[in-house]
XYZ file of C-alpha atoms in Angstrom:
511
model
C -57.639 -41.564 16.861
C -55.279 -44.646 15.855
C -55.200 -43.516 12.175
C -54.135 -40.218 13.889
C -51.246 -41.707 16.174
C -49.939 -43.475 12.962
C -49.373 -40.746 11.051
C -47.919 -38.861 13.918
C -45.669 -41.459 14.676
C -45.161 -42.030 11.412
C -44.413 -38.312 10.544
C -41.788 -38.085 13.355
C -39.768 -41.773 12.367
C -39.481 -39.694 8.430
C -38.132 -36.279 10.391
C -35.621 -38.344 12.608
C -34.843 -40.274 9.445
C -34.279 -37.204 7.723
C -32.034 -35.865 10.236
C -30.206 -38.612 10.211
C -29.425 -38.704 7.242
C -28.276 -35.116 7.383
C -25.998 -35.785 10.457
C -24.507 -38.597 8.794
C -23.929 -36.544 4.930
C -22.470 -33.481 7.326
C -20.276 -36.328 9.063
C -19.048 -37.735 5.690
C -18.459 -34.096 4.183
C -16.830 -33.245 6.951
C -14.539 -36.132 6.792
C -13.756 -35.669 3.412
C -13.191 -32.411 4.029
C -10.457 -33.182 6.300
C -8.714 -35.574 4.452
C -9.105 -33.420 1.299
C -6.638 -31.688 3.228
C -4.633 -34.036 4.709
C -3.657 -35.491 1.168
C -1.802 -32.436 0.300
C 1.582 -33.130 2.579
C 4.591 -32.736 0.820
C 5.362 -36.761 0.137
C 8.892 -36.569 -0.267
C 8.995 -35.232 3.104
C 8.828 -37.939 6.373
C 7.513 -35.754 8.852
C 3.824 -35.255 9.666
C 1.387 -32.183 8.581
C 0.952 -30.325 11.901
C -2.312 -31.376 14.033
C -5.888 -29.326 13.988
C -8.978 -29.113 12.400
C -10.192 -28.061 9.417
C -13.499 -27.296 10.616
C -16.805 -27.568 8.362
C -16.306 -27.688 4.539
C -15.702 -24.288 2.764
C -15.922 -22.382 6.133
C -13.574 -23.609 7.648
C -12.942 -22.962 11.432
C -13.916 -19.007 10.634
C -17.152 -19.062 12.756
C -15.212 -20.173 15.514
C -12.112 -17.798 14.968
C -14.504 -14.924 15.450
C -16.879 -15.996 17.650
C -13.807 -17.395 20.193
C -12.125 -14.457 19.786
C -8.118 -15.126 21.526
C -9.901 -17.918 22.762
C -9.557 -19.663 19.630
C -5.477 -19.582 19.314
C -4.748 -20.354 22.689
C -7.474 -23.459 23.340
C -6.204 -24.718 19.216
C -2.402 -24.517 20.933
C -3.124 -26.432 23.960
C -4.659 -29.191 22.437
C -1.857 -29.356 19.200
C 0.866 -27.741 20.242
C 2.721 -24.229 18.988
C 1.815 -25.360 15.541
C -1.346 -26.570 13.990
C -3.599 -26.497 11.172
C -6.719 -24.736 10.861
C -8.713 -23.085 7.552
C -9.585 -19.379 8.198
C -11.318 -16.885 5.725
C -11.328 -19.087 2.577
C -8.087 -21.094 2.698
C -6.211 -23.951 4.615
C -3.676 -22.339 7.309
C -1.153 -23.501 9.744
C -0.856 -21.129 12.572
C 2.915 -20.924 14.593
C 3.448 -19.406 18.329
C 6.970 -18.928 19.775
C 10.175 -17.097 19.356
C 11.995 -19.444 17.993
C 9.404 -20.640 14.851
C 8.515 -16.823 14.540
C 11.931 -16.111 13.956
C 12.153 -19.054 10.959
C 9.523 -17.230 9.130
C 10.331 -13.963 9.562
C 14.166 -14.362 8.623
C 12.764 -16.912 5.761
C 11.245 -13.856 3.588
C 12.081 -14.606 -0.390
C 13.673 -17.920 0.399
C 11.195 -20.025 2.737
C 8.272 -17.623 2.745
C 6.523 -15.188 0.879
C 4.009 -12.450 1.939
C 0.556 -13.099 0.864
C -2.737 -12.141 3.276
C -6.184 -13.349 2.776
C -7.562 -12.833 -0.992
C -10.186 -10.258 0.956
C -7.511 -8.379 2.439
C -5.127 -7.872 -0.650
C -8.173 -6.897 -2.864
C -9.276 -4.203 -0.310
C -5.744 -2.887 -0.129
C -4.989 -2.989 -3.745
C -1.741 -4.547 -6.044
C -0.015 -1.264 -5.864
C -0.349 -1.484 -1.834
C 3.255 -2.246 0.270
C 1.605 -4.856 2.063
C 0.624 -6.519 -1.168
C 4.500 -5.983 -3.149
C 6.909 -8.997 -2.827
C 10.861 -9.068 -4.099
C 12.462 -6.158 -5.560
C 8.986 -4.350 -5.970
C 8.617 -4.340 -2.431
C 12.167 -3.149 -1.274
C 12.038 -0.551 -4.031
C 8.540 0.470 -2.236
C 9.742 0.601 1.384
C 12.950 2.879 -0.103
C 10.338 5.242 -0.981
C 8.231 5.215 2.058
C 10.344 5.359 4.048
C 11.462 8.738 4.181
C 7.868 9.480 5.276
C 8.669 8.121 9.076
C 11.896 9.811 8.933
C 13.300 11.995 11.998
C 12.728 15.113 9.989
C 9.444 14.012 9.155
C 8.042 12.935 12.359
C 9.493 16.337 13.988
C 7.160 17.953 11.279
C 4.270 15.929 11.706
C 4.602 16.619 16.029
C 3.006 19.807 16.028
C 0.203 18.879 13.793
C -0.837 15.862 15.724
C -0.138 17.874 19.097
C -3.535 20.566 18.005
C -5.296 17.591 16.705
C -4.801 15.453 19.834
C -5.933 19.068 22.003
C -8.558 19.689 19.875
C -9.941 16.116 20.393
C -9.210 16.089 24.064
C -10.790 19.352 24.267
C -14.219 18.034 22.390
C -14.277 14.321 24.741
C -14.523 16.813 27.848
C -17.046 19.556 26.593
C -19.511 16.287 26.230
C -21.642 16.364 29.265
C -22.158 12.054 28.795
C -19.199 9.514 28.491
C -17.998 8.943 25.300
C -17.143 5.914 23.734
C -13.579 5.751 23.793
C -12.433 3.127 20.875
C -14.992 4.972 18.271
C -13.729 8.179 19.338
C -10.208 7.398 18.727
C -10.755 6.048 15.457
C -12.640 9.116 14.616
C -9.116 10.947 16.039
C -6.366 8.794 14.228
C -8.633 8.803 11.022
C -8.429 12.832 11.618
C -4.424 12.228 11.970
C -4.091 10.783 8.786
C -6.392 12.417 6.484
C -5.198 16.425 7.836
C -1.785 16.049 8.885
C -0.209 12.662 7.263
C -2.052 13.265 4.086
C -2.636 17.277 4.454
C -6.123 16.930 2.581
C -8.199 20.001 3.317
C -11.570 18.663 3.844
C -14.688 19.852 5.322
C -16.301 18.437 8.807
C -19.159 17.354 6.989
C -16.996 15.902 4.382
C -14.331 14.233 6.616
C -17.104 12.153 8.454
C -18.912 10.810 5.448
C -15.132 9.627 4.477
C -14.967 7.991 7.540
C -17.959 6.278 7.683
C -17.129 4.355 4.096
C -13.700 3.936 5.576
C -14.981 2.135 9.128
C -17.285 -0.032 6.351
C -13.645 -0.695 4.291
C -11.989 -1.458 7.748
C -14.741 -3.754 8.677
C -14.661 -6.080 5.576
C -10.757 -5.900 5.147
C -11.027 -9.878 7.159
C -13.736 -10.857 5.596
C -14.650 -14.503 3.866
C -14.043 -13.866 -0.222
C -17.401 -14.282 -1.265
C -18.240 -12.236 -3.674
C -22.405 -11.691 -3.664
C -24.588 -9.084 -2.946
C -25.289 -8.264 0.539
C -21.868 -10.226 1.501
C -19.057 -8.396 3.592
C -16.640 -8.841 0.836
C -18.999 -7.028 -2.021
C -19.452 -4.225 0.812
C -15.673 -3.953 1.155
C -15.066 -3.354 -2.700
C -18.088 -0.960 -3.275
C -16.069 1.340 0.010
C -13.045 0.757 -1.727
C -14.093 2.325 -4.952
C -16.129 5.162 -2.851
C -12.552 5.756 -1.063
C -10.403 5.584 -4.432
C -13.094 8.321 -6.194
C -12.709 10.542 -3.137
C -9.210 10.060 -2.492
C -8.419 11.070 -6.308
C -10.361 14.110 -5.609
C -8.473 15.376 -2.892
C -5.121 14.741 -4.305
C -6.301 16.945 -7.373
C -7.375 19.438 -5.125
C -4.472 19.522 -2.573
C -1.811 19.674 -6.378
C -3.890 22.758 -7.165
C -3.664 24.194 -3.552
C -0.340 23.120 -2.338
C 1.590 26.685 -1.972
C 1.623 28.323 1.185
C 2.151 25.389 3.263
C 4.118 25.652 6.616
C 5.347 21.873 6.882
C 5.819 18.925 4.763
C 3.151 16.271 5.198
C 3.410 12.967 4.307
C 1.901 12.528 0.916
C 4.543 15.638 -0.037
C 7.120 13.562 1.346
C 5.913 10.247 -1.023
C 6.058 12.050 -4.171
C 9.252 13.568 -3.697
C 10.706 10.574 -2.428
C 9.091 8.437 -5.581
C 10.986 11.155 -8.165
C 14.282 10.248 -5.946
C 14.130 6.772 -6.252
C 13.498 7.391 -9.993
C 9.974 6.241 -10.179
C 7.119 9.092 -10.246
C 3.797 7.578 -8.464
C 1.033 7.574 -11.017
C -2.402 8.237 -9.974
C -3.453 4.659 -8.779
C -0.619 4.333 -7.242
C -0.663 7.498 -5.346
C -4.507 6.398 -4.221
C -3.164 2.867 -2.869
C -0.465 4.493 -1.085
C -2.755 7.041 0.856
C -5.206 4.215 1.502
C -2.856 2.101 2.757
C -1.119 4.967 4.464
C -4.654 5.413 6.597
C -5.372 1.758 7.234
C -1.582 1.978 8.748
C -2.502 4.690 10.767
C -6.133 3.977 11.915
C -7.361 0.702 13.067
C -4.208 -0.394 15.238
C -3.624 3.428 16.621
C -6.927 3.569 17.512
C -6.774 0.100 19.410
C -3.800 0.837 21.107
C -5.027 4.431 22.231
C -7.701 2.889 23.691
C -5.825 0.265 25.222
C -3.585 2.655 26.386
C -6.641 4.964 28.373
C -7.584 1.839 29.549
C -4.788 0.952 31.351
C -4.120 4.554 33.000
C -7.645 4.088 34.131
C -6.758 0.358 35.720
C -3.637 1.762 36.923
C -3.556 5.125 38.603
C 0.149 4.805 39.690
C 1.431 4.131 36.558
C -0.385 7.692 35.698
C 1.028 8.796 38.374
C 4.728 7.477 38.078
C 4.027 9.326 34.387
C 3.259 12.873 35.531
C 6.320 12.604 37.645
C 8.404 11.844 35.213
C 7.092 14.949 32.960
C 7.432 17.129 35.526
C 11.457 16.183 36.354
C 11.850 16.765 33.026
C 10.661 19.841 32.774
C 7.627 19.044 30.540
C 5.202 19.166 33.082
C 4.389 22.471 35.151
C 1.289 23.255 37.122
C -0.249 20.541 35.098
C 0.730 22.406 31.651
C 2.618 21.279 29.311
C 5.264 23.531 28.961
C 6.338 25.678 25.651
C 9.074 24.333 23.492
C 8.965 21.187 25.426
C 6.959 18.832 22.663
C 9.629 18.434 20.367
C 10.433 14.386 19.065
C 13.978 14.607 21.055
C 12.336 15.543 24.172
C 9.643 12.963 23.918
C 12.124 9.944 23.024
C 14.245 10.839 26.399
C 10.884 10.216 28.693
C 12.522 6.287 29.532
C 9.488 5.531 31.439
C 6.973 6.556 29.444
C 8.338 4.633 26.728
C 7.926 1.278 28.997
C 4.332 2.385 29.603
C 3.988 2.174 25.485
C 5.973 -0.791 25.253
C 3.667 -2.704 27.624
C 0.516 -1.327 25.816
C 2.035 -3.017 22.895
C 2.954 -6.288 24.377
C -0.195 -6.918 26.574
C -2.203 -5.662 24.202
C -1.180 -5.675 20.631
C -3.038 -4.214 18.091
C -3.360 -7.581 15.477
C -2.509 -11.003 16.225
C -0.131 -11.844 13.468
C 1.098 -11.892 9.487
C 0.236 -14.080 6.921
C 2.669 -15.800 4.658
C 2.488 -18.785 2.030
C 4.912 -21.075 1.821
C 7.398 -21.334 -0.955
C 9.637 -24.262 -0.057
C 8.451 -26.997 2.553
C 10.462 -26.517 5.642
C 9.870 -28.087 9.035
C 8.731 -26.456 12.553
C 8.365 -28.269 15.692
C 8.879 -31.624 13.985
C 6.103 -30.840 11.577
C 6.170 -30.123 7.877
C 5.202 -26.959 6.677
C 4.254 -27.661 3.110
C 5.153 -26.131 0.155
C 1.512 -23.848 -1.056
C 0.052 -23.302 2.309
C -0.444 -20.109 4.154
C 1.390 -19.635 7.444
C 0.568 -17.112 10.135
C 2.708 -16.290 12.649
C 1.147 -15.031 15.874
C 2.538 -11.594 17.728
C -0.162 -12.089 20.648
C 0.339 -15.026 21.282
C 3.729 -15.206 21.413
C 4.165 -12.328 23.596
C 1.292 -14.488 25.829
C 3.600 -17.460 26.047
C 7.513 -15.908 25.654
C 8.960 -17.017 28.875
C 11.646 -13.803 29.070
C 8.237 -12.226 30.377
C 7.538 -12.981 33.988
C 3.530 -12.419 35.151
C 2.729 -12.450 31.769
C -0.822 -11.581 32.553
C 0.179 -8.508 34.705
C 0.565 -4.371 33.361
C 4.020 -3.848 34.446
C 6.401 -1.537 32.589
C 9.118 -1.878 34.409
C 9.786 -4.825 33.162
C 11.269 -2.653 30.464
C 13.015 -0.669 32.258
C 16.627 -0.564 32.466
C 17.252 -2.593 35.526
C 15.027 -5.524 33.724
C 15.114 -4.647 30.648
C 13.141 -8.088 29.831
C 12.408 -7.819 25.974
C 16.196 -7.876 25.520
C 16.576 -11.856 26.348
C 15.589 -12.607 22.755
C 14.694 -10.780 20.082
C 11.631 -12.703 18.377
C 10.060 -12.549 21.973
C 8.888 -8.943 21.502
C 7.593 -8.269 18.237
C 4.398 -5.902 17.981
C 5.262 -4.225 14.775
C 6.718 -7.644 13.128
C 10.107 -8.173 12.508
C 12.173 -8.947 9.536
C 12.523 -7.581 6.102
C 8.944 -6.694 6.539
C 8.690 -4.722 10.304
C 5.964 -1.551 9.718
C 7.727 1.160 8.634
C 5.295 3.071 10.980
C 6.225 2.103 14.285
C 8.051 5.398 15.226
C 5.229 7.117 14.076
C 3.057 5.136 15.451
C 4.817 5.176 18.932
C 5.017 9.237 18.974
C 1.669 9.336 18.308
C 0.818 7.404 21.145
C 3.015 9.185 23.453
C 2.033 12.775 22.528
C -1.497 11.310 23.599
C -0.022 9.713 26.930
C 1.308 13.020 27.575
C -1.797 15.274 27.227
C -4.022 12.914 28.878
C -1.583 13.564 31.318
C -2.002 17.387 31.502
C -5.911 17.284 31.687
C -7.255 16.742 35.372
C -9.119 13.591 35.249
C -11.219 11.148 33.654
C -12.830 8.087 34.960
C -14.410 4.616 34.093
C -18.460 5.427 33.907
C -19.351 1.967 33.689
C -19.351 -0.541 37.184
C -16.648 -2.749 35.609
C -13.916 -3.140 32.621
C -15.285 -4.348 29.484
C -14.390 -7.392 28.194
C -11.644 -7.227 25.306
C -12.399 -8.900 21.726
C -9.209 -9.582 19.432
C -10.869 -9.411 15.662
C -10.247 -7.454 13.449
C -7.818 -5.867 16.082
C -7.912 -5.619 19.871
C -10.716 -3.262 21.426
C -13.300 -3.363 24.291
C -16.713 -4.723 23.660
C -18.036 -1.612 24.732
C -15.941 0.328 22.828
C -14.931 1.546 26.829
C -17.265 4.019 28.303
C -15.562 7.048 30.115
C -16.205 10.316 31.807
C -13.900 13.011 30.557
C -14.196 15.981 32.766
C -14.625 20.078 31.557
C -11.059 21.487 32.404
C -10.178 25.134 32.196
C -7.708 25.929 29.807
C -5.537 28.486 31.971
C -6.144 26.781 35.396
C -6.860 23.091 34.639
C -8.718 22.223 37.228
C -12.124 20.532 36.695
C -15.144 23.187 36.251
C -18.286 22.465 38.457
C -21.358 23.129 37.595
C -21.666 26.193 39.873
C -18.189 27.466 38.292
C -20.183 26.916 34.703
C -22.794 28.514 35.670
C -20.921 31.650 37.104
C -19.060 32.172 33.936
C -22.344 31.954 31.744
C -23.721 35.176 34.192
C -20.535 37.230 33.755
């Protein structure tokens, strides 16, 4: 029994000696780490590198960024300040909150900053993507995109989205169990892109086996740039070339099939524009421009569709104070929408509705920021920004902490309204589609998509939360429930629309 208790005791002094020793090589890694970073300030500048951690080695502070979700920037800010350091997704970062230092970077594009997202991120999208472009090559791309979100455009896509919005609304309320709403709208604005931006003719079956690899692309667009099998990264680029092989194939099919058409959709629009500019889009760089043009149009629509049922649901008077405003102007009758009323003018003249989208946008914005690197040190809040690092400038929370907003926390949109009109106190305070030489050329799109959607949610009857509370909302990649948000959409008769009972059903299946 003695021997025994020795080697017990003796096993458990080499396992806490062991651990030790771990602790301690974690402790000095870690340290080393930090000042790895540290030693890269820009010397012939006086001021200090901006405060933070740099987390564990390699990994950074990424654990924490996802599992912390919005957590993460506003607990980092509190403790440093509007500008800190932090290493996210593979490389050293210094992340910047408020008007004022947005506005540096933003109006510092070519000369202080340049555009440059994570390494997973620009792989995914591809070198021929906008996002990716810098300088001339970039102006020279938004010339030609551009005329994609144009008036004329838009009033051509309206009708198009209007059936596919119906048709979707239609389909949520013939499903006797809630659906979940974020999946379902990224199934809808995935539907958007591919049939009326894009005007690919593709099969049900085929459409959601596209959007399955896409929602695995979407998924790894953030990830860490690891590149091994099994890893998020390697998933992202085997999507990516699944997504390039099928997008090829539709463009070859939709050149071979394009007579006949009754509008002008969007990829129509690109090539056109291209041979204006005098540059005709080659093949890759048609396929990077319709991938891109989806990512555009899917993962933050979807997120702010959602966002956007949510808050209807959380605020019936706002719903409400919508429907009225339909109906004075003549949109809205019997709880129809009336004919000839959907046109782009029509919609743009609804003031309050567009408040409603505004504060969708601000409380909840779709992504938390842009990424830049740093071409020229320059200083912010008395720090150093040096010359080599990445900078990312945060939307969220900047909106969170922009002091033109009063209640910051609260859904009000009349604060946008024209006796408040509180975004117009400064114009770095409100940014949810960036600002700059770089602000998405999608926004109008964007924001007519969500409307037509405010508008024939508010023609159907009802729908209503079918869980006891509201989910919890997660930031990354972009914002959306935990639950995905779990509602009740109710049958609605398409002459009447009034909700069907069951006994109604059931009398119209015996005539």
């Amino acid at each position: 029994m003695l021997f025994e208790s020795f080697d017990l005791v003796s096993a458990l002094a080499t396992l806490a000696a062991c651990l030790v020793s771990v602790v301690l090589l974690l402790a000095v890694s870690q340290q080393l780490w930090q000042l790895r970073w540290a030693a890269t300030r820009d010397k012939s500048c006086k001021l200090p590198i901006p405060k933070g951690s740099m987390g564990f080695p390699l990994i950074g502070e990424t654990c924490h960024w996802i599992l912390q979700g919005s957590g993460f920037q506003s607990s980092r800010r509190e403790k440093y300040g509007n500008v800190f350091k932090t290493h996210l997704l593979g490389r050293p970062l210094i992340r910047v909150t408020g008007a004022e230092n947005v506005r540096k970077i933003l109006m510092g594009e070519h000369s202080l900053v340049s555009t440059e997202w994570p390494r997973s991120t620009r792989t995914l999208l591809g070198p021929n993507s906008l996002a990716n472009s810098i300088g001339d090559i970039h102006r020279n791309k938004r010339k030609v995109f551009s005329k994609i979100f144009s008036h004329e455009a838009l009033e051509s896509y309206l009708p198009k989205i209007q059936l596919v919005i119906q048709d979707t609304l239609r389909m949520w309320s013939s499903n006797p169990d809630p659906i979940n709403v974020y999946f379902e709208a990224q199934k809808l604005t995935f539907r958007m892109a591919i049939r009326v931006l894009l005007g690919f003719r593709l099969s049900d079956e085929e459409l959601n086996q596209l959007f399955q690899v896409f929602q695995q692309f979407v998924e790894n667009v953030f990830s860490l740039p690891v590149d091994m099998p099994f890893s998020g990264y390697r998933r992202g680029i085997r999507a990516r070339e699944t997504l390039q092989k099928s997008l090829e194939k539709a463009i070859r099919e939709k050149f071979q099939n394009s007579q006949g058409k009754d509008y002008a959709d969007a990829l129509d629009i690109l090539i056109e524009s291209g041979k204006e500019h005098g540059k005709e889009l080659t093949m890759q760089e048609l396929k990077d421009g319709t991938l891109e043009l989806i990512f555009a149009a899917y993962a933050t629509t979807a997120s702010s569709s959602t966002s956007l049922i949510m808050q209807f649901l959380k605020h019936p008077a706002v719903f409400e104070k919508l429907r009225e405003e339909l109906r004075g102007n003549g949109i809205l009758h019997n709880g129809c929408i009336c004919d000839g009323a959907f046109r782009v003018d029509n919609i743009s003249s609804l003031h309050y509705l567009d408040c409603v989208i505004k504060e969708v946008l601000r409380l909840f914005s779709p992504i938390s920021g842009g990424y830049r690197t740093v071409l020229q040190t320059f200083e912010l809040d008395g720090f150093q920004i040096p010359k080599g690092w990445s900078v990312m400038y945060s939307i969220r929370d900047t909106h969170d902490t922009a002091p033109v907003f009063k209640d910051v926390d609260v859904f009000d949109p009349d604060r946008f309204g024209q006796d408040r009109t509180e975004d117009k106190d400064g114009r770095f305070h409100y940014l949810p589609f960036g600002g700059g030489i770089r602000t998405c050329l999608g926004k109008n799109l964007a924001k007519l998509f969500l409307k037509a959607l405010a508008i024939e949610l508010a023609s159907t009857s009802r729908f209503e939360l079918a869980t006891r509370t509201f989910p919890r909302v997660m930031p990354v990649p972009v914002v959306h429930p935990v639950d995905g948000l779990r509602v009740k959409f109710f049958g609605l008769d398409s002459n009447q629309n009034e909700i069907i009972t069951e006994t109604e059903t059931m009398l119209g299946a015996t005539v």
